[in-house]
Amino acid sequence: MLYNIYMTLNELQTKLSEIETSINSKLQTCQDTKTLQDLQISALGRKGALTELLKNLKDLSLEEKKLFGPKSNALKQSLTTAFEAKLAELSLKEINENLNKTKIDLTLPAFPFNQGKRHPLAIAQKRMTDILSRLGFVWAEGPLIEDELHNFDALNIPKNHPARDMQDTFFIKNTARKDFVLRTHTSGVQIRTMQKQKPPIRIMAPGRVFRKDAIDATHYPVFNQIEGLYVDKNVSLADLKRDLTVFMRGLFGQKAEVRFRSSFFPFTEPSVEVDVKCVFCEGKDANCPVCRGSGWKEMLGAGVVHPNVLKNCGIDPEVYSGYAFGMGVERLAMFSLNIKDIRAFYENDIRILEQF
Ligand code: DAH
């Protein structure tokens, strides 16, 4: 709005009080901060009504200036104060309205959020299966609820074997013909694979197994194994020794020493147990808490597949031979991560798990 530069003092004073009344009445009815800010700009801004009016000051006489100047400054001052007060009042009102509108979910986790990580068992299992897959083993799986044929009979485990005792195995009674068990080992996957696939076979079968064990630092009724099976023409104990040595060195470092001890399993002949030189004391500490001074740590069971097992799966043992192994993921993980108590894996104490 432009004003006639030749306005008289009277005209200016009238205009000034018009501006005062008009702005004050708009201030009264103003309901929100956005309108308030626009109003403030239109009144006191660089091109606002009052600023424009004050441009006429220069055309007044000194006397008139003395009269009009302080008056207009006082108005400017009082309007500024009024705008500030109104802004505070409206801001508070708007904040409260927004808070009432927003639904805050107090059950949400507080910021900063914890970032998820892999479980140490998953880390350990992945390291093992990564090495095995580089050795040519492909992933295989079987059911956790297994029938007695796959868990025992076809593996050459006779009816009177202690593994079949109610003390060791979770049996699931089934009123229809057959009993089922929670699989006590992953070896049943050997049978399932050989039943549907003919050699060459090279599989790894990771997964959960169940035993009726009392819980202590090294036993838990559910734990994980990785089964390995290699069947082809002319597979021998020498292949087993080579592959498991490569595997253990992949896991524990190129200098790891591996020892094969003769043992017994119904489904392999000959059978071996595989030990690794203690990575903590290297056999030098008679009081080592990890290997208890023996210098070695038992890692897994293995052997040359028993001819009966091949026969049970329709594979001719005169043509084919194989090796198999089964290892406990927890046992290897505890050894490589130096975890003293198997319960640490399952109690889900974040303070313990997040260290790995
Ligand atoms: N199934 C055995 C167990 O749970 C481990 C095992 C030993 C698996 C020898 C094998 C093997 O495949 O050849 O104790």
Short mmCIF file of C-alpha atoms and ligand atoms in Angstrom, two decimals:
data_model
loop_
_atom_site.label_atom_id
_atom_site.label_comp_id
_atom_site.label_asym_id
_atom_site.label_seq_id
_atom_site.Cartn_x
_atom_site.Cartn_y
_atom_site.Cartn_z
CA MET A 1 0.00 0.00 0.00
CA LEU A 2 1.46 3.33 -0.99
CA TYR A 3 0.69 6.59 0.79
CA ASN A 4 0.57 10.06 -0.62
CA ILE A 5 3.87 11.62 0.29
CA TYR A 6 2.13 14.91 0.88
CA MET A 7 0.00 13.56 3.74
CA THR A 8 -0.59 16.08 6.50
CA LEU A 9 0.18 15.35 10.11
CA ASN A 10 -3.49 14.90 10.82
CA GLU A 11 -3.93 12.49 8.00
CA LEU A 12 -0.90 10.56 9.18
CA GLN A 13 -2.23 10.38 12.73
CA THR A 14 -5.60 9.19 11.53
CA LYS A 15 -3.89 6.58 9.39
CA LEU A 16 -1.74 5.52 12.34
CA SER A 17 -4.75 4.93 14.58
CA GLU A 18 -6.53 3.11 11.73
CA ILE A 19 -3.56 0.79 11.43
CA GLU A 20 -3.53 0.31 15.20
CA THR A 21 -7.22 -0.58 15.37
CA SER A 22 -7.17 -2.80 12.33
CA ILE A 23 -4.09 -4.79 13.40
CA ASN A 24 -5.24 -5.10 16.99
CA SER A 25 -8.61 -6.43 15.94
CA LYS A 26 -7.01 -8.94 13.54
CA LEU A 27 -4.61 -9.96 16.32
CA GLN A 28 -7.53 -10.70 18.60
CA THR A 29 -9.20 -13.07 16.14
CA CYS A 30 -6.03 -14.73 14.91
CA GLN A 31 -6.21 -18.51 15.52
CA ASP A 32 -2.93 -19.96 14.25
CA THR A 33 0.77 -19.12 14.04
CA LYS A 34 0.86 -19.15 10.25
CA THR A 35 -1.83 -16.44 9.95
CA LEU A 36 -0.14 -14.56 12.80
CA GLN A 37 3.19 -14.50 10.99
CA ASP A 38 1.53 -13.26 7.77
CA LEU A 39 -0.22 -10.57 9.76
CA GLN A 40 3.02 -9.49 11.42
CA ILE A 41 4.74 -9.19 8.03
CA SER A 42 1.83 -7.18 6.61
CA ALA A 43 2.02 -4.79 9.56
CA LEU A 44 5.67 -4.49 10.56
CA GLY A 45 7.50 -6.11 7.68
CA ARG A 46 9.76 -4.27 5.22
CA LYS A 47 6.75 -3.47 3.05
CA GLY A 48 4.25 -3.54 5.94
CA ALA A 49 1.57 -0.90 6.56
CA LEU A 50 3.38 0.78 9.42
CA THR A 51 6.76 0.81 7.67
CA GLU A 52 5.19 2.37 4.58
CA LEU A 53 3.48 5.00 6.72
CA LEU A 54 6.71 5.90 8.46
CA LYS A 55 8.29 6.72 5.11
CA ASN A 56 6.20 9.94 5.22
CA LEU A 57 8.03 11.08 8.30
CA LYS A 58 10.74 12.76 6.23
CA ASP A 59 8.23 15.21 4.71
CA LEU A 60 7.10 16.55 8.08
CA SER A 61 8.44 19.62 9.76
CA LEU A 62 10.75 19.22 12.71
CA GLU A 63 7.94 20.06 15.13
CA GLU A 64 5.64 17.57 13.51
CA LYS A 65 8.35 14.94 13.52
CA LYS A 66 8.76 15.40 17.26
CA LEU A 67 5.06 14.72 17.67
CA PHE A 68 4.55 11.95 15.22
CA GLY A 69 7.88 10.14 15.57
CA PRO A 70 7.56 8.97 19.18
CA LYS A 71 3.92 8.08 18.67
CA SER A 72 4.59 5.83 15.73
CA ASN A 73 7.60 4.28 17.46
CA ALA A 74 5.49 3.55 20.52
CA LEU A 75 2.91 1.83 18.32
CA LYS A 76 5.60 -0.19 16.61
CA GLN A 77 6.91 -1.21 20.01
CA SER A 78 3.54 -2.15 21.47
CA LEU A 79 2.57 -4.09 18.33
CA THR A 80 5.85 -6.04 18.43
CA THR A 81 5.20 -6.98 22.06
CA ALA A 82 1.60 -7.94 21.26
CA PHE A 83 2.76 -10.17 18.36
CA GLU A 84 5.33 -11.89 20.58
CA ALA A 85 2.74 -12.60 23.27
CA LYS A 86 0.24 -13.89 20.74
CA LEU A 87 2.90 -16.10 19.10
CA ALA A 88 3.77 -17.69 22.46
CA GLU A 89 0.09 -18.29 23.19
CA LEU A 90 -0.68 -19.82 19.77
CA SER A 91 2.49 -21.98 19.68
CA LEU A 92 1.62 -23.53 23.01
CA LYS A 93 -1.92 -24.18 21.83
CA GLU A 94 -0.63 -25.84 18.63
CA ILE A 95 1.92 -28.01 20.47
CA ASN A 96 -0.80 -29.28 22.79
CA GLU A 97 -3.14 -29.97 19.89
CA ASN A 98 -0.42 -31.94 18.08
CA LEU A 99 0.40 -33.95 21.19
CA ASN A 100 -3.25 -34.87 21.60
CA LYS A 101 -3.45 -35.90 17.96
CA THR A 102 -0.25 -38.03 17.98
CA LYS A 103 -0.55 -41.49 19.47
CA ILE A 104 2.74 -42.34 21.20
CA ASP A 105 3.45 -46.08 21.54
CA LEU A 106 5.26 -46.41 24.84
CA THR A 107 5.97 -50.11 24.20
CA LEU A 108 8.32 -49.33 21.28
CA PRO A 109 12.04 -49.91 22.01
CA ALA A 110 13.88 -46.77 23.01
CA PHE A 111 16.38 -45.13 20.71
CA PRO A 112 19.20 -46.01 19.96
CA PHE A 113 18.04 -49.41 18.76
CA ASN A 114 20.21 -52.48 19.28
CA GLN A 115 21.44 -53.91 16.04
CA GLY A 116 20.87 -57.62 15.52
CA LYS A 117 23.80 -59.96 14.92
CA ARG A 118 24.34 -63.58 14.11
CA HIS A 119 24.17 -66.03 17.00
CA PRO A 120 27.61 -67.56 17.80
CA LEU A 121 26.28 -71.00 16.85
CA ALA A 122 25.14 -69.67 13.48
CA ILE A 123 28.59 -68.09 13.01
CA ALA A 124 30.30 -71.39 13.87
CA GLN A 125 27.99 -73.48 11.68
CA LYS A 126 28.48 -71.13 8.74
CA ARG A 127 32.27 -71.30 9.06
CA MET A 128 32.09 -75.10 9.02
CA THR A 129 29.64 -75.44 6.13
CA ASP A 130 31.61 -72.83 4.14
CA ILE A 131 34.75 -74.98 4.39
CA LEU A 132 32.83 -78.16 3.58
CA SER A 133 31.17 -76.61 0.57
CA ARG A 134 34.59 -75.59 -0.74
CA LEU A 135 35.48 -79.29 -0.38
CA GLY A 136 32.52 -80.11 -2.64
CA PHE A 137 29.88 -81.07 -0.05
CA VAL A 138 26.33 -80.04 -0.90
CA TRP A 139 23.58 -79.21 1.57
CA ALA A 140 21.14 -81.98 2.61
CA GLU A 141 18.37 -82.10 5.19
CA GLY A 142 16.17 -84.59 7.01
CA PRO A 143 13.22 -84.43 9.42
CA LEU A 144 13.72 -83.69 13.12
CA ILE A 145 11.04 -86.27 13.96
CA GLU A 146 12.53 -89.40 12.51
CA ASP A 147 11.38 -93.01 12.28
CA GLU A 148 13.37 -95.81 13.90
CA LEU A 149 14.36 -97.18 10.51
CA HIS A 150 16.30 -94.05 9.54
CA ASN A 151 17.57 -93.14 12.99
CA PHE A 152 18.65 -96.69 13.97
CA ASP A 153 17.94 -99.83 11.92
CA ALA A 154 19.29 -98.79 8.53
CA LEU A 155 22.39 -97.42 10.28
CA ASN A 156 23.15 -100.91 11.52
CA ILE A 157 22.22 -99.96 15.09
CA PRO A 158 20.76 -103.12 16.59
CA LYS A 159 17.66 -103.32 18.80
CA ASN A 160 19.73 -103.72 21.98
CA HIS A 161 21.99 -100.71 21.35
CA PRO A 162 22.09 -98.27 24.30
CA ALA A 163 21.09 -95.36 22.03
CA ARG A 164 17.70 -97.04 21.81
CA ASP A 165 17.26 -96.91 25.54
CA MET A 166 14.44 -94.70 26.84
CA GLN A 167 17.12 -92.98 28.94
CA ASP A 168 18.89 -91.66 25.86
CA THR A 169 16.22 -91.05 23.29
CA PHE A 170 12.98 -89.08 23.18
CA PHE A 171 10.47 -91.57 21.82
CA ILE A 172 7.18 -90.38 20.40
CA LYS A 173 4.57 -93.09 20.90
CA ASN A 174 2.34 -93.52 17.94
CA THR A 175 -0.74 -95.71 18.23
CA ALA A 176 -0.59 -96.50 14.52
CA ARG A 177 2.01 -99.21 13.74
CA LYS A 178 5.26 -97.20 14.05
CA ASP A 179 7.13 -95.36 16.79
CA PHE A 180 8.97 -92.14 16.05
CA VAL A 181 11.92 -90.49 17.80
CA LEU A 182 13.31 -86.99 17.99
CA ARG A 183 16.41 -87.74 15.93
CA THR A 184 19.39 -88.49 18.16
CA HIS A 185 21.91 -87.64 15.44
CA THR A 186 22.06 -86.34 11.88
CA SER A 187 23.27 -89.73 10.58
CA GLY A 188 19.73 -90.58 9.41
CA VAL A 189 20.21 -88.04 6.62
CA GLN A 190 22.87 -90.41 5.21
CA ILE A 191 20.17 -93.06 4.79
CA ARG A 192 17.58 -90.67 3.36
CA THR A 193 20.12 -89.38 0.82
CA MET A 194 21.36 -92.80 -0.27
CA GLN A 195 17.77 -94.04 -0.64
CA LYS A 196 16.95 -91.42 -3.22
CA GLN A 197 20.30 -90.73 -4.85
CA LYS A 198 22.92 -93.05 -6.33
CA PRO A 199 26.70 -92.41 -6.02
CA PRO A 200 28.67 -90.24 -6.40
CA ILE A 201 27.27 -88.62 -3.25
CA ARG A 202 28.93 -85.82 -1.28
CA ILE A 203 26.62 -84.20 1.25
CA MET A 204 26.75 -82.20 4.47
CA ALA A 205 23.68 -82.22 6.71
CA PRO A 206 23.60 -79.64 9.48
CA GLY A 207 20.76 -79.59 11.98
CA ARG A 208 19.32 -80.02 15.45
CA VAL A 209 19.43 -83.33 17.32
CA PHE A 210 17.88 -84.36 20.64
CA ARG A 211 19.00 -86.53 23.54
CA LYS A 212 17.59 -87.12 26.98
CA ASP A 213 20.68 -85.69 28.68
CA ALA A 214 20.76 -83.91 32.03
CA ILE A 215 21.83 -80.29 31.52
CA ASP A 216 25.37 -79.40 32.58
CA ALA A 217 28.31 -77.35 31.25
CA THR A 218 28.79 -79.68 28.26
CA HIS A 219 25.37 -81.33 27.81
CA TYR A 220 22.06 -79.99 26.63
CA PRO A 221 19.01 -81.99 25.47
CA VAL A 222 19.04 -80.21 22.12
CA PHE A 223 22.18 -79.45 20.18
CA ASN A 224 23.46 -79.27 16.61
CA GLN A 225 25.48 -81.60 14.44
CA ILE A 226 26.86 -81.57 10.94
CA GLU A 227 26.86 -84.90 9.16
CA GLY A 228 29.13 -85.58 6.21
CA LEU A 229 28.89 -88.42 3.69
CA TYR A 230 30.99 -89.18 0.64
CA VAL A 231 30.24 -92.30 -1.43
CA ASP A 232 31.86 -93.16 -4.74
CA LYS A 233 34.12 -95.84 -6.24
CA ASN A 234 37.36 -96.38 -4.28
CA VAL A 235 36.70 -94.05 -1.36
CA SER A 236 38.93 -95.03 1.54
CA LEU A 237 40.06 -94.03 5.01
CA ALA A 238 42.89 -92.11 3.29
CA ASP A 239 40.31 -89.79 1.67
CA LEU A 240 38.67 -89.31 5.05
CA LYS A 241 41.99 -88.41 6.69
CA ARG A 242 42.88 -85.96 3.95
CA ASP A 243 39.51 -84.20 3.85
CA LEU A 244 39.10 -83.94 7.62
CA THR A 245 42.66 -82.67 8.02
CA VAL A 246 41.97 -79.98 5.41
CA PHE A 247 38.70 -79.18 7.18
CA MET A 248 40.29 -78.85 10.64
CA ARG A 249 43.11 -76.69 9.27
CA GLY A 250 40.53 -74.49 7.58
CA LEU A 251 38.80 -74.09 10.91
CA PHE A 252 41.73 -73.82 13.32
CA GLY A 253 44.56 -72.58 11.10
CA GLN A 254 47.11 -74.19 8.82
CA LYS A 255 49.31 -75.28 11.72
CA ALA A 256 46.52 -77.24 13.44
CA GLU A 257 47.53 -80.81 14.26
CA VAL A 258 44.96 -83.55 13.75
CA ARG A 259 44.99 -87.03 15.32
CA PHE A 260 42.90 -90.06 14.33
CA ARG A 261 42.14 -92.60 17.09
CA SER A 262 40.44 -95.88 16.42
CA SER A 263 36.92 -96.12 17.81
CA PHE A 264 33.60 -97.85 17.28
CA PHE A 265 30.33 -96.85 15.62
CA PRO A 266 27.82 -99.43 14.34
CA PHE A 267 27.51 -97.66 10.97
CA THR A 268 31.22 -97.39 10.11
CA GLU A 269 34.05 -99.90 9.88
CA PRO A 270 36.77 -99.00 10.64
CA SER A 271 35.70 -96.13 12.88
CA VAL A 272 37.80 -93.27 14.17
CA GLU A 273 37.59 -90.39 16.53
CA VAL A 274 39.26 -87.18 15.40
CA ASP A 275 41.17 -85.01 17.86
CA VAL A 276 42.75 -81.59 17.37
CA LYS A 277 45.84 -80.39 19.25
CA CYS A 278 44.62 -77.99 21.95
CA VAL A 279 44.72 -74.51 20.39
CA PHE A 280 45.00 -72.87 23.82
CA CYS A 281 48.02 -74.62 25.38
CA GLU A 282 49.33 -76.53 22.32
CA GLY A 283 49.80 -79.48 24.65
CA LYS A 284 52.28 -77.60 26.81
CA ASP A 285 50.18 -76.87 29.91
CA ALA A 286 49.51 -79.82 32.22
CA ASN A 287 46.83 -77.71 33.95
CA CYS A 288 45.11 -76.40 30.80
CA PRO A 289 41.39 -76.11 31.65
CA VAL A 290 40.35 -76.64 28.01
CA CYS A 291 42.11 -79.97 27.27
CA ARG A 292 42.59 -80.84 30.94
CA GLY A 293 46.29 -81.30 30.30
CA SER A 294 45.87 -84.05 27.68
CA GLY A 295 46.97 -81.71 24.88
CA TRP A 296 44.17 -82.93 22.59
CA LYS A 297 40.51 -82.18 22.18
CA GLU A 298 38.07 -84.72 20.72
CA MET A 299 36.20 -83.14 17.82
CA LEU A 300 34.14 -85.71 15.96
CA GLY A 301 33.38 -89.30 15.05
CA ALA A 302 33.95 -90.71 11.59
CA GLY A 303 34.73 -93.85 9.63
CA VAL A 304 34.38 -95.87 6.47
CA VAL A 305 30.70 -96.52 5.77
CA HIS A 306 29.76 -100.04 6.93
CA PRO A 307 28.86 -102.36 3.99
CA ASN A 308 25.55 -103.17 5.71
CA VAL A 309 24.56 -99.50 5.60
CA LEU A 310 25.25 -99.30 1.86
CA LYS A 311 23.29 -102.53 1.35
CA ASN A 312 20.37 -101.21 3.40
CA CYS A 313 20.13 -98.35 0.92
CA GLY A 314 20.43 -100.50 -2.19
CA ILE A 315 24.06 -99.54 -2.96
CA ASP A 316 26.40 -102.41 -3.85
CA PRO A 317 29.34 -102.39 -1.36
CA GLU A 318 31.39 -104.44 -3.88
CA VAL A 319 31.28 -101.48 -6.28
CA TYR A 320 31.04 -98.47 -4.00
CA SER A 321 32.57 -97.39 -0.73
CA GLY A 322 32.36 -94.24 1.32
CA TYR A 323 33.29 -92.34 4.39
CA ALA A 324 31.08 -90.52 6.89
CA PHE A 325 31.55 -88.16 9.79
CA GLY A 326 29.43 -86.42 12.37
CA MET A 327 30.46 -83.45 14.45
CA GLY A 328 28.89 -81.39 17.20
CA VAL A 329 28.58 -77.73 16.27
CA GLU A 330 28.46 -76.61 19.92
CA ARG A 331 31.58 -78.59 20.78
CA LEU A 332 33.59 -77.09 17.91
CA ALA A 333 32.17 -73.62 18.57
CA MET A 334 33.03 -73.83 22.29
CA PHE A 335 36.55 -74.88 21.43
CA SER A 336 37.18 -72.24 18.77
CA LEU A 337 35.42 -69.38 20.61
CA ASN A 338 36.64 -70.53 24.06
CA ILE A 339 33.14 -70.73 25.53
CA LYS A 340 33.21 -72.76 28.75
CA ASP A 341 29.53 -73.53 29.20
CA ILE A 342 27.17 -74.89 26.54
CA ARG A 343 24.24 -73.15 28.28
CA ALA A 344 25.62 -69.78 27.12
CA PHE A 345 24.26 -70.63 23.64
CA TYR A 346 20.67 -71.12 24.74
CA GLU A 347 20.08 -68.80 27.67
CA ASN A 348 19.98 -65.83 25.31
CA ASP A 349 21.81 -63.43 27.58
CA ILE A 350 22.52 -60.60 25.15
CA ARG A 351 25.55 -59.48 27.20
CA ILE A 352 27.19 -62.84 26.52
CA LEU A 353 26.00 -63.39 22.94
CA GLU A 354 26.95 -59.94 21.66
CA GLN A 355 30.64 -60.61 22.36
CA PHE A 356 30.91 -62.89 19.34
N1 DAH B 1 26.22 -90.14 14.81
C1 DAH B 1 27.34 -90.11 15.72
C2 DAH B 1 26.92 -89.49 17.03
O1 DAH B 1 25.95 -88.78 17.06
C3 DAH B 1 28.49 -89.34 15.15
C4 DAH B 1 29.08 -90.03 13.97
C5 DAH B 1 30.14 -90.91 14.13
C6 DAH B 1 28.59 -89.78 12.70
C7 DAH B 1 30.69 -91.55 13.07
C8 DAH B 1 29.16 -90.44 11.61
C9 DAH B 1 30.23 -91.30 11.83
O2 DAH B 1 28.73 -90.25 10.38
O3 DAH B 1 30.77 -91.94 10.77
O4 DAH B 1 27.59 -89.65 18.02
#
